[in-house]
Amino acid sequence: MKKERVKLTAAEKSELFAEGVITVVLLLLLNLSIVILIYLTILQNQNLVNGIYFLKKTITFAGGRHLWSWQNTFLIMMGIADLIVLYWRLIRRYHQMQLRHVISELHYIAQGHFDHTISFKVKTDLQKVIDSINSLVASTVNAINEEKAIERSKDELISNVSHDIRTPLTSIIGYLGLLKSGVADPKDQQKYLDIAYMKAEQMKSLAHDLLDYTTLKSTSTKLSLTSLHIFSMLEQVAAGFEFEAHEKGITFSIETRPKELTIQADPEKLVRVYNNLITNALKYGKGATQIKLIANLVNNNEVELRVENNGAPIPSSSLKKIFERFYRVEPSRNTETGGTGLGLSITKSIVELHHGTISCESGADWTSFIICLPLNPKNAKING
Ligand code: ADP
């Protein structure tokens, strides 16, 4: 924002002018009285006249010039003193006016215009006050925006959850209604039961994810850290998906460098991270044949954990959003994959609880989820 000087109102300009005129008049009167007083004193004292004459003779400037005349010199000095006093009075009054402007701007802000910043600049310490007010305004605006965002996201959460509950519930009620009323064709009955059951399962997983999500978001969630041998954990996690992967013709590969890589982490939560990422790779990796679980020691403090799958990539426009809660790349929120859009948000929350970061890269061949974790989250907390 361009900063301007304080713009004085017409009344203030007149006030400043009046102050100037009064000061000049007072100074002239003062000067006159001083001059008269000095004249009287000097004229009554012949010694002083002689002394001044002697002084004038002895004071010589460059080029041998003498003092011009003591009266004129004295008058010039008095004139300079007058100008200084005049300037000091006017600038003092001007600063008072600046302060008045700042106070009236403060009143304006206090009336509820919390996004109003003071746009003028001054050359005194008042600028520090103005800067503090402006930064206070900026942080108030941020706080208000954050509050609004939280409010919006709560509304969004409620509306998404209501939608995700209502849709399967409508199907369940519909199919159960058909079965209850006895109008359903007996050969369709099993199909209706299956659909109702599947929808109920979907609701259960939503409730489950939602609970996990809100628990992880709560500030009181604690990690129970233990020493975790990554290779053994990855072997166990992969074994849990062996059947599903085999059905889809997908093979797992596990690589940890060094082989005995061990980190401090919450095992239950980290397994949840892997479960989410591997489920996604199996569910969304269209045409995938391979899932790689890789863990590398980056340096003395950090490890990089990667879950990679080949197959159809994630569109680059979606990459930034996939960690947002309820975001799904699939256009419909109720495709046959049946996700809640909370999986990656939960994953991200767990990683962040460990003071780590997660990102995703997706190219023509591979989609990779890359997690950076501190070797020991406790140290990361102290350092960070
Ligand atoms: P959900 O809980 O519905 O599975 P997620 O938050 O886990 O949702 O994932 C968000 C979206 O990211 C999914 O809708 C999916 O389209 C996309 N996605 C996640 N993992 C992969 C993957 N490995 N390959 C392709 N798309 C993926």
Tab-separated table of C-alpha atoms and ligand atoms in Angstrom:
chain	number	residue	atom	x	y	z
A	1	MET	CA	0.000	0.000	0.000
A	2	LYS	CA	1.322	3.459	-0.883
A	3	LYS	CA	1.923	5.496	2.242
A	4	GLU	CA	1.151	9.209	2.161
A	5	ARG	CA	1.740	12.017	4.595
A	6	VAL	CA	-1.090	13.035	6.909
A	7	LYS	CA	-3.536	15.202	4.960
A	8	LEU	CA	-4.528	18.212	7.057
A	9	THR	CA	-8.116	19.407	6.963
A	10	ALA	CA	-8.911	23.048	6.084
A	11	ALA	CA	-9.637	23.742	9.779
A	12	GLU	CA	-6.276	22.304	10.784
A	13	LYS	CA	-4.488	24.344	8.143
A	14	SER	CA	-6.155	27.501	9.497
A	15	GLU	CA	-5.241	26.440	13.043
A	16	LEU	CA	-1.621	26.016	11.973
A	17	PHE	CA	-1.673	29.386	10.217
A	18	ALA	CA	-3.173	31.102	13.301
A	19	GLU	CA	-0.544	29.441	15.483
A	20	GLY	CA	2.128	30.793	13.141
A	21	VAL	CA	0.722	34.332	13.149
A	22	ILE	CA	0.351	34.416	16.947
A	23	THR	CA	3.885	33.091	17.408
A	24	VAL	CA	5.309	35.685	15.017
A	25	VAL	CA	3.468	38.516	16.797
A	26	LEU	CA	4.628	37.303	20.214
A	27	LEU	CA	8.194	36.937	18.990
A	28	LEU	CA	8.193	40.423	17.465
A	29	LEU	CA	6.972	41.861	20.748
A	30	LEU	CA	9.622	39.924	22.620
A	31	ASN	CA	12.313	41.074	20.195
A	32	LEU	CA	11.230	44.650	20.531
A	33	SER	CA	11.345	44.507	24.310
A	34	ILE	CA	14.774	42.868	24.231
A	35	VAL	CA	16.118	45.490	21.827
A	36	ILE	CA	14.745	48.338	23.940
A	37	LEU	CA	16.142	46.809	27.096
A	38	ILE	CA	19.573	46.357	25.557
A	39	TYR	CA	19.649	49.878	24.128
A	40	LEU	CA	18.753	51.343	27.465
A	41	THR	CA	21.366	49.282	29.276
A	42	ILE	CA	24.122	50.061	26.793
A	43	LEU	CA	23.401	53.764	26.445
A	44	GLN	CA	23.536	54.189	30.196
A	45	ASN	CA	26.937	52.571	30.386
A	46	GLN	CA	29.770	54.270	28.419
A	47	ASN	CA	32.240	51.504	29.387
A	48	LEU	CA	30.072	48.914	27.691
A	49	VAL	CA	29.910	51.014	24.491
A	50	ASN	CA	33.686	51.260	24.476
A	51	GLY	CA	34.016	47.553	25.160
A	52	ILE	CA	31.755	46.635	22.258
A	53	TYR	CA	33.630	49.016	19.958
A	54	PHE	CA	36.924	47.394	21.011
A	55	LEU	CA	35.513	43.916	20.465
A	56	LYS	CA	34.272	44.901	16.990
A	57	LYS	CA	37.712	46.199	16.082
A	58	THR	CA	39.535	43.077	17.247
A	59	ILE	CA	37.191	40.502	15.630
A	60	THR	CA	38.427	40.150	12.068
A	61	PHE	CA	37.295	37.641	9.490
A	62	ALA	CA	39.158	36.138	6.522
A	63	GLY	CA	40.370	38.876	4.179
A	64	GLY	CA	40.809	41.275	7.086
A	65	ARG	CA	37.149	42.303	7.134
A	66	HIS	CA	35.767	43.569	10.433
A	67	LEU	CA	32.485	42.819	12.095
A	68	TRP	CA	29.851	44.633	10.075
A	69	SER	CA	27.841	46.139	12.903
A	70	TRP	CA	26.983	44.657	16.278
A	71	GLN	CA	23.352	45.796	15.982
A	72	ASN	CA	22.850	44.006	12.673
A	73	THR	CA	24.641	40.881	13.874
A	74	PHE	CA	22.521	40.813	16.980
A	75	LEU	CA	19.330	41.328	14.963
A	76	ILE	CA	20.225	38.528	12.552
A	77	MET	CA	20.923	36.167	15.419
A	78	MET	CA	17.648	37.100	17.010
A	79	GLY	CA	15.902	36.530	13.670
A	80	ILE	CA	17.448	33.050	13.434
A	81	ALA	CA	16.360	32.287	17.014
A	82	ASP	CA	12.866	33.499	16.081
A	83	LEU	CA	12.750	31.210	13.059
A	84	ILE	CA	13.842	28.243	15.184
A	85	VAL	CA	11.146	29.005	17.781
A	86	LEU	CA	8.533	29.454	15.027
A	87	TYR	CA	9.515	26.155	13.386
A	88	TRP	CA	9.509	24.339	16.724
A	89	ARG	CA	6.021	25.656	17.625
A	90	LEU	CA	4.560	24.791	14.217
A	91	ILE	CA	6.103	21.326	14.044
A	92	ARG	CA	4.892	20.594	17.600
A	93	ARG	CA	1.373	21.576	16.626
A	94	TYR	CA	1.665	19.546	13.404
A	95	HIS	CA	2.693	16.460	15.421
A	96	GLN	CA	-0.293	16.974	17.700
A	97	MET	CA	-2.496	16.998	14.609
A	98	GLN	CA	-0.891	13.779	13.342
A	99	LEU	CA	-1.617	12.187	16.723
A	100	ARG	CA	-5.232	13.356	16.460
A	101	HIS	CA	-5.469	11.702	13.031
A	102	VAL	CA	-4.080	8.443	14.411
A	103	ILE	CA	-6.553	8.557	17.312
A	104	SER	CA	-9.487	9.158	14.970
A	105	GLU	CA	-8.321	6.249	12.760
A	106	LEU	CA	-8.167	4.111	15.922
A	107	HIS	CA	-11.737	5.106	16.765
A	108	TYR	CA	-12.762	4.122	13.247
A	109	ILE	CA	-11.125	0.693	13.666
A	110	ALA	CA	-12.696	0.266	17.119
A	111	GLN	CA	-16.116	0.899	15.582
A	112	GLY	CA	-15.798	-2.468	13.865
A	113	HIS	CA	-13.719	-1.715	10.765
A	114	PHE	CA	-11.159	-4.320	11.798
A	115	ASP	CA	-9.643	-4.566	8.328
A	116	HIS	CA	-8.807	-0.857	8.169
A	117	THR	CA	-5.117	-0.011	8.154
A	118	ILE	CA	-3.588	3.407	8.768
A	119	SER	CA	-2.141	4.399	5.444
A	120	PHE	CA	-0.184	7.532	6.240
A	121	LYS	CA	3.411	7.783	7.325
A	122	VAL	CA	5.020	10.108	9.818
A	123	LYS	CA	8.628	10.806	10.665
A	124	THR	CA	8.413	10.573	14.438
A	125	ASP	CA	8.153	7.702	16.923
A	126	LEU	CA	4.431	7.790	16.208
A	127	GLN	CA	5.298	5.698	13.125
A	128	LYS	CA	6.111	2.808	15.510
A	129	VAL	CA	2.644	3.120	17.014
A	130	ILE	CA	1.117	3.199	13.508
A	131	ASP	CA	3.119	0.121	12.482
A	132	SER	CA	2.008	-1.729	15.620
A	133	ILE	CA	-1.628	-0.815	14.966
A	134	ASN	CA	-1.294	-2.001	11.372
A	135	SER	CA	0.241	-5.310	12.386
A	136	LEU	CA	-2.461	-5.701	15.024
A	137	VAL	CA	-5.044	-5.095	12.301
A	138	ALA	CA	-3.313	-7.643	10.038
A	139	SER	CA	-3.314	-10.311	12.746
A	140	THR	CA	-6.948	-9.531	13.618
A	141	VAL	CA	-7.887	-9.920	9.945
A	142	ASN	CA	-6.004	-13.236	9.847
A	143	ALA	CA	-7.717	-14.439	13.009
A	144	ILE	CA	-11.137	-13.446	11.620
A	145	ASN	CA	-10.396	-15.209	8.321
A	146	GLU	CA	-9.188	-18.311	10.141
A	147	GLU	CA	-12.324	-18.304	12.261
A	148	LYS	CA	-14.444	-17.987	9.129
A	149	ALA	CA	-12.507	-20.814	7.453
A	150	ILE	CA	-13.031	-23.056	10.492
A	151	GLU	CA	-16.737	-22.188	10.517
A	152	ARG	CA	-16.965	-22.904	6.774
A	153	SER	CA	-15.103	-26.164	7.126
A	154	LYS	CA	-17.380	-27.263	9.977
A	155	ASP	CA	-20.430	-26.548	7.823
A	156	GLU	CA	-18.791	-28.419	4.952
A	157	LEU	CA	-18.016	-31.355	7.238
A	158	ILE	CA	-21.615	-31.534	8.464
A	159	SER	CA	-23.028	-31.296	4.953
A	160	ASN	CA	-20.609	-33.912	3.569
A	161	VAL	CA	-21.281	-36.295	6.425
A	162	SER	CA	-25.047	-35.824	6.135
A	163	HIS	CA	-24.797	-36.505	2.405
A	164	ASP	CA	-22.635	-39.582	2.901
A	165	ILE	CA	-24.959	-40.939	5.568
A	166	ARG	CA	-28.197	-40.104	3.788
A	167	THR	CA	-27.302	-41.747	0.471
A	168	PRO	CA	-26.584	-45.285	1.720
A	169	LEU	CA	-29.287	-44.949	4.352
A	170	THR	CA	-31.881	-44.158	1.674
A	171	SER	CA	-30.833	-47.313	-0.209
A	172	ILE	CA	-30.907	-49.417	2.946
A	173	ILE	CA	-34.397	-48.174	3.897
A	174	GLY	CA	-35.570	-48.627	0.293
A	175	TYR	CA	-34.350	-52.215	-0.057
A	176	LEU	CA	-35.373	-53.240	3.455
A	177	GLY	CA	-38.778	-51.664	2.781
A	178	LEU	CA	-39.171	-53.782	-0.353
A	179	LEU	CA	-38.239	-56.917	1.601
A	180	LYS	CA	-40.489	-56.011	4.527
A	181	SER	CA	-43.540	-55.276	2.398
A	182	GLY	CA	-43.131	-58.609	0.654
A	183	VAL	CA	-43.504	-57.075	-2.813
A	184	ALA	CA	-39.942	-57.992	-3.749
A	185	ASP	CA	-39.554	-60.815	-6.239
A	186	PRO	CA	-38.188	-63.797	-4.213
A	187	LYS	CA	-35.297	-64.216	-6.655
A	188	ASP	CA	-34.262	-60.574	-6.074
A	189	GLN	CA	-34.447	-60.815	-2.305
A	190	GLN	CA	-30.855	-61.965	-1.829
A	191	LYS	CA	-29.625	-59.185	-4.136
A	192	TYR	CA	-31.519	-56.556	-2.126
A	193	LEU	CA	-30.110	-57.940	1.115
A	194	ASP	CA	-26.580	-57.845	-0.303
A	195	ILE	CA	-26.962	-54.245	-1.416
A	196	ALA	CA	-28.433	-53.197	1.947
A	197	TYR	CA	-25.565	-54.983	3.710
A	198	MET	CA	-22.924	-53.363	1.488
A	199	LYS	CA	-24.416	-49.918	2.091
A	200	ALA	CA	-24.479	-50.543	5.845
A	201	GLU	CA	-20.785	-51.511	5.644
A	202	GLN	CA	-20.108	-48.268	3.760
A	203	MET	CA	-21.794	-46.317	6.551
A	204	LYS	CA	-19.760	-48.172	9.135
A	205	SER	CA	-16.518	-47.295	7.368
A	206	LEU	CA	-17.583	-43.651	7.149
A	207	ALA	CA	-18.352	-43.566	10.869
A	208	HIS	CA	-15.025	-45.271	11.533
A	209	ASP	CA	-13.043	-42.843	9.344
A	210	LEU	CA	-14.865	-39.871	10.773
A	211	LEU	CA	-14.092	-40.892	14.314
A	212	ASP	CA	-10.434	-41.461	13.434
A	213	TYR	CA	-10.269	-38.147	11.641
A	214	THR	CA	-11.763	-36.128	14.498
A	215	THR	CA	-9.685	-37.974	17.105
A	216	LEU	CA	-6.484	-37.309	15.180
A	217	LYS	CA	-7.380	-33.655	14.701
A	218	SER	CA	-7.940	-33.161	18.401
A	219	THR	CA	-4.936	-31.553	20.051
A	220	SER	CA	-4.947	-34.028	22.922
A	221	THR	CA	-4.087	-37.012	20.691
A	222	LYS	CA	-0.822	-38.525	21.855
A	223	LEU	CA	1.563	-40.907	20.143
A	224	SER	CA	2.758	-44.015	21.899
A	225	LEU	CA	6.237	-44.252	20.503
A	226	THR	CA	8.234	-47.454	20.364
A	227	SER	CA	11.218	-48.699	18.416
A	228	LEU	CA	9.933	-49.997	15.109
A	229	HIS	CA	11.847	-52.286	12.776
A	230	ILE	CA	10.602	-51.033	9.441
A	231	PHE	CA	11.330	-54.108	7.316
A	232	SER	CA	9.438	-56.463	9.681
A	233	MET	CA	6.514	-54.058	9.871
A	234	LEU	CA	6.338	-53.747	6.072
A	235	GLU	CA	6.439	-57.538	5.676
A	236	GLN	CA	3.531	-57.899	8.094
A	237	VAL	CA	1.488	-55.144	6.466
A	238	ALA	CA	2.074	-56.577	2.962
A	239	ALA	CA	1.088	-60.073	4.173
A	240	GLY	CA	-2.299	-58.665	5.175
A	241	PHE	CA	-2.934	-57.624	1.559
A	242	GLU	CA	-1.425	-60.700	-0.069
A	243	PHE	CA	-4.760	-62.283	-0.986
A	244	GLU	CA	-6.318	-59.125	-2.424
A	245	ALA	CA	-3.147	-58.276	-4.332
A	246	HIS	CA	-2.889	-61.787	-5.726
A	247	GLU	CA	-6.505	-61.587	-6.961
A	248	LYS	CA	-5.645	-58.385	-8.832
A	249	GLY	CA	-2.368	-59.720	-10.185
A	250	ILE	CA	-0.307	-57.262	-8.161
A	251	THR	CA	3.011	-58.115	-6.518
A	252	PHE	CA	4.643	-56.444	-3.544
A	253	SER	CA	8.298	-55.574	-3.217
A	254	ILE	CA	9.919	-54.342	-0.011
A	255	GLU	CA	13.221	-52.489	0.228
A	256	THR	CA	14.741	-50.854	3.291
A	257	ARG	CA	18.121	-49.175	3.321
A	258	PRO	CA	19.769	-50.039	5.674
A	259	LYS	CA	18.049	-53.384	6.077
A	260	GLU	CA	17.859	-53.003	9.868
A	261	LEU	CA	16.315	-49.531	9.697
A	262	THR	CA	14.582	-48.773	12.977
A	263	ILE	CA	12.645	-45.642	13.905
A	264	GLN	CA	10.693	-44.335	16.864
A	265	ALA	CA	7.029	-44.247	15.871
A	266	ASP	CA	3.520	-45.162	16.953
A	267	PRO	CA	3.188	-48.646	15.399
A	268	GLU	CA	-0.607	-48.764	15.332
A	269	LYS	CA	-0.846	-45.392	13.645
A	270	LEU	CA	1.978	-46.013	11.184
A	271	VAL	CA	0.358	-49.304	10.178
A	272	ARG	CA	-2.840	-47.326	9.584
A	273	VAL	CA	-0.866	-45.033	7.248
A	274	TYR	CA	0.417	-48.032	5.272
A	275	ASN	CA	-3.019	-49.664	5.232
A	276	ASN	CA	-4.571	-46.511	3.788
A	277	LEU	CA	-1.882	-46.055	1.141
A	278	ILE	CA	-1.829	-49.711	0.099
A	279	THR	CA	-5.655	-49.915	0.016
A	280	ASN	CA	-5.632	-46.853	-2.250
A	281	ALA	CA	-2.949	-48.343	-4.495
A	282	LEU	CA	-5.024	-51.521	-4.853
A	283	LYS	CA	-8.299	-49.637	-5.249
A	284	TYR	CA	-7.307	-46.782	-7.536
A	285	GLY	CA	-4.144	-47.935	-9.285
A	286	LYS	CA	-5.894	-48.966	-12.502
A	287	GLY	CA	-3.787	-51.469	-14.426
A	288	ALA	CA	-1.255	-51.681	-11.596
A	289	THR	CA	0.975	-54.755	-11.413
A	290	GLN	CA	3.400	-53.698	-8.708
A	291	ILE	CA	3.377	-52.027	-5.321
A	292	LYS	CA	6.756	-51.000	-3.899
A	293	LEU	CA	7.284	-50.304	-0.211
A	294	ILE	CA	10.568	-48.465	0.176
A	295	ALA	CA	12.249	-46.998	3.255
A	296	ASN	CA	15.525	-45.063	3.176
A	297	LEU	CA	17.591	-43.490	5.884
A	298	VAL	CA	18.146	-39.939	4.581
A	299	ASN	CA	20.484	-38.650	7.295
A	300	ASN	CA	21.034	-38.960	11.036
A	301	ASN	CA	17.626	-37.506	11.770
A	302	GLU	CA	15.320	-38.444	8.920
A	303	VAL	CA	13.824	-41.347	7.035
A	304	GLU	CA	11.920	-41.384	3.771
A	305	LEU	CA	9.105	-43.893	3.421
A	306	ARG	CA	7.645	-44.451	-0.047
A	307	VAL	CA	4.577	-46.335	-1.204
A	308	GLU	CA	4.617	-46.583	-4.994
A	309	ASN	CA	2.347	-48.236	-7.495
A	310	ASN	CA	2.336	-48.343	-11.261
A	311	GLY	CA	-0.836	-47.933	-13.289
A	312	ALA	CA	-3.058	-45.005	-14.160
A	313	PRO	CA	-1.688	-41.715	-12.791
A	314	ILE	CA	-3.528	-39.216	-10.619
A	315	PRO	CA	-4.410	-36.169	-12.765
A	316	SER	CA	-2.034	-33.310	-11.926
A	317	SER	CA	-4.991	-31.007	-11.218
A	318	SER	CA	-6.037	-33.343	-8.374
A	319	LEU	CA	-2.576	-33.867	-6.885
A	320	LYS	CA	-2.723	-30.761	-4.714
A	321	LYS	CA	-6.132	-31.614	-3.348
A	322	ILE	CA	-6.002	-35.314	-2.606
A	323	PHE	CA	-4.958	-34.738	1.024
A	324	GLU	CA	-7.993	-32.524	1.647
A	325	ARG	CA	-10.715	-34.213	3.605
A	326	PHE	CA	-13.598	-35.583	1.528
A	327	TYR	CA	-11.719	-34.913	-1.700
A	328	ARG	CA	-12.037	-37.745	-4.193
A	329	VAL	CA	-10.678	-37.729	-7.728
A	330	GLU	CA	-13.688	-39.722	-8.901
A	331	PRO	CA	-16.413	-37.318	-9.987
A	332	SER	CA	-19.134	-39.030	-7.976
A	333	ARG	CA	-18.851	-39.410	-4.224
A	334	ASN	CA	-20.482	-42.824	-4.506
A	335	THR	CA	-18.655	-44.864	-7.071
A	336	GLU	CA	-18.106	-48.580	-6.721
A	337	THR	CA	-14.784	-47.882	-4.966
A	338	GLY	CA	-16.888	-46.608	-2.085
A	339	GLY	CA	-14.256	-44.447	-0.341
A	340	THR	CA	-15.091	-41.646	2.031
A	341	GLY	CA	-12.407	-39.222	0.867
A	342	LEU	CA	-11.033	-39.200	4.416
A	343	GLY	CA	-8.296	-41.811	3.977
A	344	LEU	CA	-5.503	-39.479	2.900
A	345	SER	CA	-6.541	-36.754	5.382
A	346	ILE	CA	-6.226	-39.324	8.162
A	347	THR	CA	-2.870	-40.439	6.742
A	348	LYS	CA	-1.613	-36.868	6.633
A	349	SER	CA	-2.777	-36.187	10.201
A	350	ILE	CA	-0.891	-39.245	11.475
A	351	VAL	CA	2.273	-38.214	9.619
A	352	GLU	CA	1.995	-34.691	11.021
A	353	LEU	CA	1.521	-36.052	14.535
A	354	HIS	CA	4.937	-37.671	14.020
A	355	HIS	CA	6.249	-34.228	12.908
A	356	GLY	CA	6.674	-35.511	9.369
A	357	THR	CA	5.463	-34.500	5.928
A	358	ILE	CA	3.693	-36.353	3.128
A	359	SER	CA	3.535	-35.564	-0.567
A	360	CYS	CA	2.489	-37.284	-3.746
A	361	GLU	CA	4.093	-37.506	-7.169
A	362	SER	CA	2.309	-39.147	-10.048
A	363	GLY	CA	3.726	-39.678	-13.511
A	364	ALA	CA	2.945	-41.835	-16.516
A	365	ASP	CA	4.550	-44.903	-14.912
A	366	TRP	CA	4.471	-44.520	-11.139
A	367	THR	CA	2.361	-42.920	-8.448
A	368	SER	CA	4.428	-42.349	-5.299
A	369	PHE	CA	3.400	-41.271	-1.829
A	370	ILE	CA	6.500	-39.930	-0.079
A	371	ILE	CA	6.606	-39.590	3.682
A	372	CYS	CA	9.470	-37.906	5.506
A	373	LEU	CA	9.635	-38.774	9.176
A	374	PRO	CA	12.084	-37.843	11.902
A	375	LEU	CA	13.966	-40.834	13.294
A	376	ASN	CA	12.620	-39.799	16.649
A	377	PRO	CA	9.568	-37.486	16.762
A	378	LYS	CA	10.496	-36.427	20.300
A	379	ASN	CA	13.746	-34.843	19.086
A	380	ALA	CA	11.931	-33.274	16.128
A	381	LYS	CA	9.559	-31.654	18.599
A	382	ILE	CA	12.449	-30.186	20.587
A	383	ASN	CA	14.270	-28.994	17.442
A	384	GLY	CA	11.157	-27.722	15.739
B	1	ADP	P1	-10.879	-42.507	0.019
B	1	ADP	O1	-10.946	-42.597	1.518
B	1	ADP	O2	-12.178	-42.161	-0.605
B	1	ADP	O3	-10.197	-43.653	-0.634
B	1	ADP	P2	-8.536	-40.905	-0.056
B	1	ADP	O4	-8.447	-39.661	0.743
B	1	ADP	O5	-7.819	-42.107	0.471
B	1	ADP	O6	-10.054	-41.205	-0.287
B	1	ADP	O7	-8.016	-40.629	-1.516
B	1	ADP	C1	-8.448	-39.478	-2.212
B	1	ADP	C2	-8.408	-39.711	-3.714
B	1	ADP	O8	-7.062	-39.871	-4.127
B	1	ADP	C3	-9.131	-40.949	-4.164
B	1	ADP	O9	-10.415	-40.578	-4.553
B	1	ADP	C4	-8.335	-41.446	-5.344
B	1	ADP	O10	-8.914	-41.023	-6.542
B	1	ADP	C5	-6.997	-40.765	-5.243
B	1	ADP	N1	-5.908	-41.729	-4.976
B	1	ADP	C6	-5.376	-42.015	-3.784
B	1	ADP	N2	-4.384	-42.917	-3.893
B	1	ADP	C7	-4.273	-43.201	-5.207
B	1	ADP	C8	-3.427	-44.062	-5.988
B	1	ADP	N3	-2.482	-44.807	-5.407
B	1	ADP	N4	-3.594	-44.077	-7.333
B	1	ADP	C9	-4.533	-43.342	-7.921
B	1	ADP	N5	-5.362	-42.502	-7.246
B	1	ADP	C10	-5.251	-42.441	-5.921
